[in-house]
Amino acid sequence: MADAKNKKYVYFFGGQKSEGKAEMKSLLGGKGANLAEMVNIGLPVPAGFTITTEVCTYYYNNGKKYPKVLKEQVKKAIANIEKVMGAKFGDSVNPLLLSVRSGARASMPGMMDTILNLGLNDVTVAGLIKKTNNPRFVYDSYRRFVQMYGDVVLGLKPKDKHEHDPFEVIMDRKKEEKGITLDTDLTADDLKDLVAEFKVAIKEKTGHDFPESPEEQLWGSVGSVFGSWMNERAIVYRKLNNIPASWGTAVNVQSMVFGNMGEDSGTGVAFTRDPANGENIFYGEYLFNAQGEDVVAGTRTPLPISELEKQSPVIYKQLDKFRKTLEKHYKDMLDIEFTIQQGKLWMLQCRVGKRTGFAAIKMAVDMVKEKLIDKETAILRIDPNQLNQLLRPVFDAKEKNKAIAEGRLMAKGLNAGPGAASGRIALSAIDAEKMAAKGDKVILVRVETSPEDIKGMNASEGILTARGGMTSHAALVARQMGKVCVAGCGKLVIDYAKGTVSVEGKDIKLKEGDYLSIDGSTGEVIAGSINTKPSEVIQVLIEKTLDPKDSDVYQTYDSLMNWADKFRKLGLRTNADQPDQAENAIAFGAQGIGLCRTEHMFFGEDKIRSMRKMILSDTVEERKAALAELLPLQREDFKGIFKAMKGYPVTIRTLDPPLHEFLPHAKKEIQEVADALKVSAKKIEEKIASLHEFNPMLGFRGCRLGILFPEITEMQARAIFEAAVEAIKEGYKVKPEIMIPLIADVSEFILQEEIVRRVAKEVMAEHKTKFPYLVGTMIELPRAAITADDIATRAEFFSFGTNDLTQTAFGLSRDDAGKFLPLYVEKELLPADPFETLDQRGVGELIKIAVEKGRKTNPSLKVGICGEHGGDPASVEFCHKVGMDYVSCSPFRVPIARLAAARVVVSEKKSKKK
Amino acid sequence: MADAKNKKYVYFFGGQKSEGKAEMKSLLGGKGANLAEMVNIGLPVPAGFTITTEVCTYYYNNGKKYPKVLKEQVKKAIANIEKVMGAKFGDSVNPLLLSVRSGARASMPGMMDTILNLGLNDVTVAGLIKKTNNPRFVYDSYRRFVQMYGDVVLGLKPKDKHEHDPFEVIMDRKKEEKGITLDTDLTADDLKDLVAEFKVAIKEKTGHDFPESPEEQLWGSVGSVFGSWMNERAIVYRKLNNIPASWGTAVNVQSMVFGNMGEDSGTGVAFTRDPANGENIFYGEYLFNAQGEDVVAGTRTPLPISELEKQSPVIYKQLDKFRKTLEKHYKDMLDIEFTIQQGKLWMLQCRVGKRTGFAAIKMAVDMVKEKLIDKETAILRIDPNQLNQLLRPVFDAKEKNKAIAEGRLMAKGLNAGPGAASGRIALSAIDAEKMAAKGDKVILVRVETSPEDIKGMNASEGILTARGGMTSHAALVARQMGKVCVAGCGKLVIDYAKGTVSVEGKDIKLKEGDYLSIDGSTGEVIAGSINTKPSEVIQVLIEKTLDPKDSDVYQTYDSLMNWADKFRKLGLRTNADQPDQAENAIAFGAQGIGLCRTEHMFFGEDKIRSMRKMILSDTVEERKAALAELLPLQREDFKGIFKAMKGYPVTIRTLDPPLHEFLPHAKKEIQEVADALKVSAKKIEEKIASLHEFNPMLGFRGCRLGILFPEITEMQARAIFEAAVEAIKEGYKVKPEIMIPLIADVSEFILQEEIVRRVAKEVMAEHKTKFPYLVGTMIELPRAAITADDIATRAEFFSFGTNDLTQTAFGLSRDDAGKFLPLYVEKELLPADPFETLDQRGVGELIKIAVEKGRKTNPSLKVGICGEHGGDPASVEFCHKVGMDYVSCSPFRVPIARLAAARVVVSEKKSKKK
């Protein structure tokens, strides 16, 4: 990027009007854009300016240098602040103090650097003391500034927990000298001494003096904020949240206001609605005589916002008015920060508030009812995966009551992230990761969490902290991750050294690795393991133990699903092999079965025996005899499914897995099977050996079985059609769709299709019935996708088996990828694990080719997906875009897929409007 | 197909002018078209007519019925024959006799039915006796006709060898009664009796009388010929020769001429040049007083055509003139059949003659020199695979001389198919198939072969027969298949019952399964096994033991290759891992290495040890130490190859196979390795277990190794570039091309490319040298093909790894496909084994996509193929058509690929002209 002389890099805000506005988030970052907007809608904001994200990009593209014109623009902006705030930067009489904060396009709480009280030096300190007449406050600010500057800008902050912060060491020594324990007991003189000692420490550690020049302080701080864009935890956070590094951060320089100027000062954070359960109440916390960091860091436990109404009704009324103004203006729930300086209320930040999935859904539905937003907006506002939180288990009430009766209730904290979680205690993020990697369910228990812990939090089922409020780091991050969280459980005593967790006044003592249960909806912390039970939605829909009228949660879910169904164009099916699964899926909104795997049916005691007989057959006759035993059993299975599906289409896949999967492998088991089937163990062993394959995924399976042993396909077709006849006779409608797996060439399909159609004809003739049926195929091999035009001349439907298609397109066995695929995702070689979310660039392209080619030779071709991607929101959107008719996923993913299918329609509509 | 009233189904030939001509082969079949053409160029041909192939198609599409107009057209054609031949069909005075023969578009010798002497009955017999005054000849003809008609049309011919032909049984009884052994000793009356007895047998077996009506005889015979198009051996033959069933056969009805009307009659077959070695001499065989079947069936051993010049100089002169006329007219070597009836020469058939690959090449080259054809025609006339015959081994002279000295020379037969073969004796086609399936090399030894034997012949290395000439079934089919063949070895005594082969007058007796060696170039049959040695071309080019001037074979080869090189546009490279392989390839015309597999280099004693150390490393440091040991060894390997390739480009693939391939697997071997490496056996076993994969082909291999262990790629890059530096210092030019395997996404490529380029820079800087090099990738995964536009932004070349691309596109492991792939090919689910010849429809489409996409983002992208398909002629043509720059194949396939690359250019040119 070349230097542009006239380019605007600095945007002023404050007074009556800002140069920026809310829509300029890409350029000004979220914080800067919203500060500007708040000024524009008349809210009191301390004046300041935003250095744009383009400077950040420039900075990294040009060897960490700034555009030449930046300095001049900053100078002008500072002059502007001085005018609005009536103070002067570096002045010995009326000094202006500044904060320097990061502000990226997307919120990255606590990931980057912040410098407060900038502009203090030995000269301005004097002016400020005169002005405030509060030397203790001034020296406390100075002490904090020097420490912060030393830690952050000059890099004295220890890199790991085993080192000590040099400033903390000095402070501790000072307190010891004085025989005090609290920072607040330090006097103005003590603090003045500390400032001097801090400066000596800085000189010692860095070889340079602490910079007295406010200008130098400012540029040091700006550089530090830009630098923090590339610190390790910011990089990790971006990866977890899919934020591109190229976005860069803006830097906000703003005049300081102080909540710690005495008892008529204070600071707080609030949400315009409850971020945990979504209720429409003013929700927040504040502290008098404190700075913002005191609230967020969780070092002091703040008061709920409702207390403010009592303590300071005027301020509360003003704040509540701002809350309403903001919600009306932004049409969303907001997260705000405010400071009261000597009785005057200042707004320091506003942004769309993070919330649990649960709250997101409730708010979206409520706001539609409040006519604040329309249904389309509501749908776009919910990440389909958040629906999981509505479906998330709660504790089994009996077990929980029993645990409480047994005295296992340890304490109650804040209900910071809803849901119920039970698992083994980990006392550090690293241990949590390790335990989770071994397959344990983990509850991470910490005094408080910090940005360094996010990987470990991500690996845990739930998070429990002893300190910090609803807006503490733990609470914020847990909600965003959709984790169960109980925060600020003050009675908890956590001893990292001994590896124990106990409770004041109780004799429960747990060790790392012990079971612990937390209820993020109530805040309860209970020793031991408790089984969880289904959510209210599940209780209404699946268990039918709860009346829908009695469940607000269900009502919210139901409204949302109804809206989604109005918008979505994709059909929804489910993957189910059993009648009960099919029924669940219907309750969740499925309109058919997209994949019924017949092989799962063969694992029942009676069936596996006949199946093994069939595999061990030496002749066609023997094989046919074994198949004849299987026929009535399969028929019963299919009949049950047809009845459960009440006339919805049912796609049944013919036998797919390699035959060796049905044989026993352990010596003892082999002998048992041999005895049961009255053959020698040697015969079974020989068969197993003969079925051994180097690469079974690419071996004798799928339609290849039915081509070598047409009698298998014949039996399965007969079972399906006879089941259909029986179901029809009992008054049901049926729509069987027979699906041939692992087709590479249309010639294979034809051979199998001919058998299916012949048997259909025979069965219909034998029973003098007629019913519709389809014969189609899975598209799960690249060659099938490429020759889809051939295959579609015969197949009536395609169903994409994206698991196998991903494996073959990538040449990657899912079972064997564990050695390198995690590294690939970590190194961003691939944007995501292609088995979790469909690889649109490669596998998706094959799907597009197949859909286009298939529809070319068969315009009425029905197209769907039945791989596990069918329940992944991004993949569902893709399926809509390539013009599929339906997606099929596991029953519990059906609501998620419904919402995803609606969202893509709404987004398309919105982007067309633009 | 609807009946067309005016459609012409019957084409007359004879007299001065025919209704058909040579170009009408699709409609008239080869035989019919050429009979018409011979009439047109003035050769004497017995009059007749051809029922077109369209009738055959109609017949099978319409429930074995004929078009309505056919009868009338046949009637008219018979009237025409009667006019030209001056005889009348079914006449009691001057009866016309007819033959009915099949005649498909492509020759299918002996596969379909033939009926001779048609028109004979108790009435016409009398007329013919009066006319010829030769009752014995007439009754012999009648006897033959009734037998043939009974066997073929009425279906009395036994279906397998254990049954007896009812007519042969009657004949044998008659001869016994008469106390005679030869058919020729039967008198006219005996024959007359036999006719009567045959008719009784027919009535008994079929319930119907033998049809006396010549009309009925004619339509019965025509139906039988059409029916034989679908008999089993015809179907097998078509499959082996890629002849579509939809082509159908024509039927030729022609007036009979008789070579068995006495000593002034005779019959023969001939080639206008020697079909075995291609020499320009009149080559054929004849018998006086015999019918054609006597020559072809090998039941009497005929005289060479040169004898005819002595026995009947006038006829010989006339025939030799016809030979020249035909070659000049057809511009090719022809296979002709003739009959002399009472001193008059009739031509019965001419067609382009089958020949050995060896002869095909020699004739094509000679005919260019004779100015009969141009170079383009010569190139089109040779199937590139025929070049194999020029490269085919001959016996090691020393061993053979020793064998002869030891008295192991059993006999000498006709040199019917050139080359040397050694293997185990099989005495039936079925046994030959079975033995070959077990992996044995087989020599099929038969008294004579018949069409039922073709599968077994195909499975054998060589064929040896006791009876039959150069034009016997065995000789014809063997030459076509490119098999070594010694025919008509009359001294051989083959006892099927005892399973032995011995020689008259010698006490050598071999049993089935014993070793036998045959030399198809000399006709020698030698007991025991003899090692083979290279052909003359190999001796000149590779062994350099023969002066090119002394080898006609080499000169022919060389001319052809020079012409091919003038036409072809594809570059030619070879797959070679060793300097000697590289040198061979250059001798065969390769201009570079397209695939050097570095892993093959790791299997030397010293290298495998370091390799194993590397694999067993627990830390990066250990791994680097082991790699440091490998570096100088790899460097030496590469240097050798660079020097051998003399400045041609060398494409080196970085490490590809799964690491477990380098570890021992047997207990004992593991212990040895453990001792050698001074680690515990347990550690090795654990490593093997940790490297175990469910689907290793889709596992931890290819670039995935280099991504997890970048130090491997780094070492290999260093070895390559340091070798380049050393070779340059010794005065060689080098063009290394580093190829990264198993890329699925450009991001993988970038990681590996960056290492290679960094190392290149380092090595060039260290040695103050510069040289050009490329970094490219294999395209062997469908996803790579689909995202080729991304990959080509970084890769400088693509090389298609069609083995893996075929495996992943089909979802088919080559190692595991044995269970079903043969059935697929047999059932024609796939046109060919996709591992032998490239699947153009599917895999080819992926290649096309990749080439197009790749060139779009990188117009200078170099594109080649290095899978085994690079040496398959059809696949080479495909590579040319999709615009590749080169093909790479194994050294011995290079000449074949050169020719294939030229042929496709010539064909394209010819089809443009049209």
PDB file of C-alpha atoms in Angstrom, chain A residues 725-859:
ATOM      1  CA  VAL A 725     -47.584 -54.566   0.925  1.00  0.00           C
ATOM      2  CA  GLU A 726     -48.220 -55.506   4.547  1.00  0.00           C
ATOM      3  CA  ALA A 727     -48.154 -51.878   5.700  1.00  0.00           C
ATOM      4  CA  ILE A 728     -50.583 -50.924   2.944  1.00  0.00           C
ATOM      5  CA  LYS A 729     -52.879 -53.735   4.004  1.00  0.00           C
ATOM      6  CA  GLU A 730     -52.858 -52.252   7.507  1.00  0.00           C
ATOM      7  CA  GLY A 731     -53.952 -48.923   6.074  1.00  0.00           C
ATOM      8  CA  TYR A 732     -50.646 -47.089   5.801  1.00  0.00           C
ATOM      9  CA  LYS A 733     -49.298 -45.189   2.848  1.00  0.00           C
ATOM     10  CA  VAL A 734     -45.761 -46.119   1.790  1.00  0.00           C
ATOM     11  CA  LYS A 735     -43.165 -44.529  -0.447  1.00  0.00           C
ATOM     12  CA  PRO A 736     -40.097 -46.752  -0.522  1.00  0.00           C
ATOM     13  CA  GLU A 737     -37.024 -45.419  -2.273  1.00  0.00           C
ATOM     14  CA  ILE A 738     -34.361 -48.050  -2.845  1.00  0.00           C
ATOM     15  CA  MET A 739     -30.847 -46.683  -2.853  1.00  0.00           C
ATOM     16  CA  ILE A 740     -27.859 -48.517  -4.343  1.00  0.00           C
ATOM     17  CA  PRO A 741     -24.566 -47.617  -2.641  1.00  0.00           C
ATOM     18  CA  LEU A 742     -21.033 -47.053  -3.957  1.00  0.00           C
ATOM     19  CA  ILE A 743     -21.873 -46.789  -7.642  1.00  0.00           C
ATOM     20  CA  ALA A 744     -18.904 -45.813  -9.818  1.00  0.00           C
ATOM     21  CA  ASP A 745     -20.505 -46.469 -13.189  1.00  0.00           C
ATOM     22  CA  VAL A 746     -24.055 -46.540 -14.484  1.00  0.00           C
ATOM     23  CA  SER A 747     -23.557 -50.166 -15.578  1.00  0.00           C
ATOM     24  CA  GLU A 748     -23.363 -51.243 -11.938  1.00  0.00           C
ATOM     25  CA  PHE A 749     -26.529 -49.333 -11.195  1.00  0.00           C
ATOM     26  CA  ILE A 750     -28.374 -50.947 -14.069  1.00  0.00           C
ATOM     27  CA  LEU A 751     -27.576 -54.478 -12.871  1.00  0.00           C
ATOM     28  CA  GLN A 752     -28.888 -53.724  -9.385  1.00  0.00           C
ATOM     29  CA  GLU A 753     -31.833 -51.635 -10.566  1.00  0.00           C
ATOM     30  CA  GLU A 754     -33.009 -54.465 -12.806  1.00  0.00           C
ATOM     31  CA  ILE A 755     -33.143 -56.830  -9.851  1.00  0.00           C
ATOM     32  CA  VAL A 756     -35.059 -54.317  -7.724  1.00  0.00           C
ATOM     33  CA  ARG A 757     -37.598 -53.568 -10.483  1.00  0.00           C
ATOM     34  CA  ARG A 758     -38.099 -57.229 -11.293  1.00  0.00           C
ATOM     35  CA  VAL A 759     -38.754 -58.076  -7.647  1.00  0.00           C
ATOM     36  CA  ALA A 760     -41.118 -55.079  -7.317  1.00  0.00           C
ATOM     37  CA  LYS A 761     -43.092 -56.346 -10.277  1.00  0.00           C
ATOM     38  CA  GLU A 762     -43.192 -59.877  -8.872  1.00  0.00           C
ATOM     39  CA  VAL A 763     -44.303 -58.799  -5.405  1.00  0.00           C
ATOM     40  CA  MET A 764     -46.970 -56.443  -6.772  1.00  0.00           C
ATOM     41  CA  ALA A 765     -48.256 -59.219  -9.017  1.00  0.00           C
ATOM     42  CA  GLU A 766     -48.248 -61.794  -6.215  1.00  0.00           C
ATOM     43  CA  HIS A 767     -50.242 -59.489  -3.944  1.00  0.00           C
ATOM     44  CA  LYS A 768     -52.247 -57.731  -6.616  1.00  0.00           C
ATOM     45  CA  THR A 769     -51.199 -54.352  -5.216  1.00  0.00           C
ATOM     46  CA  LYS A 770     -49.591 -51.309  -6.716  1.00  0.00           C
ATOM     47  CA  PHE A 771     -47.646 -48.593  -4.966  1.00  0.00           C
ATOM     48  CA  PRO A 772     -45.088 -46.024  -6.085  1.00  0.00           C
ATOM     49  CA  TYR A 773     -41.389 -46.562  -5.455  1.00  0.00           C
ATOM     50  CA  LEU A 774     -38.139 -45.066  -6.666  1.00  0.00           C
ATOM     51  CA  VAL A 775     -34.743 -46.560  -7.408  1.00  0.00           C
ATOM     52  CA  GLY A 776     -31.774 -44.270  -7.028  1.00  0.00           C
ATOM     53  CA  THR A 777     -28.201 -44.213  -5.915  1.00  0.00           C
ATOM     54  CA  MET A 778     -25.747 -42.700  -3.536  1.00  0.00           C
ATOM     55  CA  ILE A 779     -23.197 -40.434  -5.125  1.00  0.00           C
ATOM     56  CA  GLU A 780     -20.201 -41.075  -2.921  1.00  0.00           C
ATOM     57  CA  LEU A 781     -17.360 -41.699  -5.352  1.00  0.00           C
ATOM     58  CA  PRO A 782     -15.725 -39.002  -7.464  1.00  0.00           C
ATOM     59  CA  ARG A 783     -16.271 -41.069 -10.591  1.00  0.00           C
ATOM     60  CA  ALA A 784     -19.985 -41.218  -9.912  1.00  0.00           C
ATOM     61  CA  ALA A 785     -20.071 -37.440  -9.603  1.00  0.00           C
ATOM     62  CA  ILE A 786     -18.137 -37.047 -12.829  1.00  0.00           C
ATOM     63  CA  THR A 787     -20.347 -39.501 -14.738  1.00  0.00           C
ATOM     64  CA  ALA A 788     -23.569 -38.347 -13.089  1.00  0.00           C
ATOM     65  CA  ASP A 789     -25.110 -37.637 -16.489  1.00  0.00           C
ATOM     66  CA  ASP A 790     -24.820 -41.336 -17.352  1.00  0.00           C
ATOM     67  CA  ILE A 791     -26.139 -42.468 -13.988  1.00  0.00           C
ATOM     68  CA  ALA A 792     -29.082 -40.084 -14.045  1.00  0.00           C
ATOM     69  CA  THR A 793     -30.364 -41.650 -17.244  1.00  0.00           C
ATOM     70  CA  ARG A 794     -31.412 -44.548 -14.999  1.00  0.00           C
ATOM     71  CA  ALA A 795     -31.410 -43.334 -11.396  1.00  0.00           C
ATOM     72  CA  GLU A 796     -34.526 -41.547 -10.154  1.00  0.00           C
ATOM     73  CA  PHE A 797     -32.674 -39.875  -7.309  1.00  0.00           C
ATOM     74  CA  PHE A 798     -29.183 -39.035  -6.097  1.00  0.00           C
ATOM     75  CA  SER A 799     -28.253 -38.899  -2.469  1.00  0.00           C
ATOM     76  CA  PHE A 800     -24.788 -37.551  -1.750  1.00  0.00           C
ATOM     77  CA  GLY A 801     -22.846 -39.712   0.668  1.00  0.00           C
ATOM     78  CA  THR A 802     -20.496 -36.941   1.624  1.00  0.00           C
ATOM     79  CA  ASN A 803     -18.561 -38.975   4.181  1.00  0.00           C
ATOM     80  CA  ASP A 804     -17.186 -41.343   1.569  1.00  0.00           C
ATOM     81  CA  LEU A 805     -17.064 -38.654  -1.088  1.00  0.00           C
ATOM     82  CA  THR A 806     -14.852 -36.609   1.201  1.00  0.00           C
ATOM     83  CA  GLN A 807     -12.659 -39.601   1.935  1.00  0.00           C
ATOM     84  CA  THR A 808     -12.139 -40.487  -1.711  1.00  0.00           C
ATOM     85  CA  ALA A 809     -11.849 -36.921  -3.014  1.00  0.00           C
ATOM     86  CA  PHE A 810      -9.159 -36.163  -0.441  1.00  0.00           C
ATOM     87  CA  GLY A 811      -7.641 -39.652  -0.491  1.00  0.00           C
ATOM     88  CA  LEU A 812      -8.090 -39.511   3.245  1.00  0.00           C
ATOM     89  CA  SER A 813      -9.363 -42.226   5.534  1.00  0.00           C
ATOM     90  CA  ARG A 814     -11.268 -40.750   8.414  1.00  0.00           C
ATOM     91  CA  ASP A 815     -10.033 -43.548  10.655  1.00  0.00           C
ATOM     92  CA  ASP A 816      -6.410 -42.858   9.823  1.00  0.00           C
ATOM     93  CA  ALA A 817      -6.410 -39.082   9.545  1.00  0.00           C
ATOM     94  CA  GLY A 818      -5.856 -38.581  13.281  1.00  0.00           C
ATOM     95  CA  LYS A 819      -2.086 -38.453  12.737  1.00  0.00           C
ATOM     96  CA  PHE A 820      -2.156 -35.372  10.577  1.00  0.00           C
ATOM     97  CA  LEU A 821      -5.607 -33.861  10.162  1.00  0.00           C
ATOM     98  CA  PRO A 822      -5.541 -31.997  13.504  1.00  0.00           C
ATOM     99  CA  LEU A 823      -2.269 -30.402  12.416  1.00  0.00           C
ATOM    100  CA  TYR A 824      -3.857 -29.466   9.104  1.00  0.00           C
ATOM    101  CA  VAL A 825      -6.707 -27.690  10.842  1.00  0.00           C
ATOM    102  CA  GLU A 826      -4.347 -26.068  13.328  1.00  0.00           C
ATOM    103  CA  LYS A 827      -2.005 -24.847  10.597  1.00  0.00           C
ATOM    104  CA  GLU A 828      -5.034 -23.671   8.618  1.00  0.00           C
ATOM    105  CA  LEU A 829      -4.070 -25.844   5.659  1.00  0.00           C
ATOM    106  CA  LEU A 830      -7.787 -26.482   5.499  1.00  0.00           C
ATOM    107  CA  PRO A 831     -10.374 -24.009   6.750  1.00  0.00           C
ATOM    108  CA  ALA A 832     -12.056 -26.742   8.784  1.00  0.00           C
ATOM    109  CA  ASP A 833     -12.116 -30.494   9.326  1.00  0.00           C
ATOM    110  CA  PRO A 834     -13.754 -31.616   6.072  1.00  0.00           C
ATOM    111  CA  PHE A 835     -15.555 -34.389   7.923  1.00  0.00           C
ATOM    112  CA  GLU A 836     -17.276 -31.851  10.147  1.00  0.00           C
ATOM    113  CA  THR A 837     -18.180 -29.204   7.629  1.00  0.00           C
ATOM    114  CA  LEU A 838     -18.386 -29.883   3.936  1.00  0.00           C
ATOM    115  CA  ASP A 839     -15.337 -28.909   1.895  1.00  0.00           C
ATOM    116  CA  GLN A 840     -17.146 -26.658  -0.527  1.00  0.00           C
ATOM    117  CA  ARG A 841     -14.099 -25.864  -2.634  1.00  0.00           C
ATOM    118  CA  GLY A 842     -13.334 -29.466  -3.608  1.00  0.00           C
ATOM    119  CA  VAL A 843     -15.998 -31.938  -2.555  1.00  0.00           C
ATOM    120  CA  GLY A 844     -18.624 -29.243  -3.048  1.00  0.00           C
ATOM    121  CA  GLU A 845     -17.430 -28.684  -6.588  1.00  0.00           C
ATOM    122  CA  LEU A 846     -17.863 -32.404  -7.299  1.00  0.00           C
ATOM    123  CA  ILE A 847     -21.385 -32.173  -5.901  1.00  0.00           C
ATOM    124  CA  LYS A 848     -22.145 -29.177  -8.111  1.00  0.00           C
ATOM    125  CA  ILE A 849     -20.862 -31.024 -11.153  1.00  0.00           C
ATOM    126  CA  ALA A 850     -22.971 -34.061 -10.279  1.00  0.00           C
ATOM    127  CA  VAL A 851     -26.154 -32.062  -9.712  1.00  0.00           C
ATOM    128  CA  GLU A 852     -25.732 -30.166 -12.956  1.00  0.00           C
ATOM    129  CA  LYS A 853     -24.850 -33.214 -15.026  1.00  0.00           C
ATOM    130  CA  GLY A 854     -27.561 -35.327 -13.420  1.00  0.00           C
ATOM    131  CA  ARG A 855     -30.309 -32.783 -14.012  1.00  0.00           C
ATOM    132  CA  LYS A 856     -29.138 -32.365 -17.604  1.00  0.00           C
ATOM    133  CA  THR A 857     -30.055 -35.931 -18.542  1.00  0.00           C
ATOM    134  CA  ASN A 858     -32.856 -36.265 -16.001  1.00  0.00           C
ATOM    135  CA  PRO A 859     -34.584 -32.959 -15.247  1.00  0.00           C
TER     136      PRO A 859
END
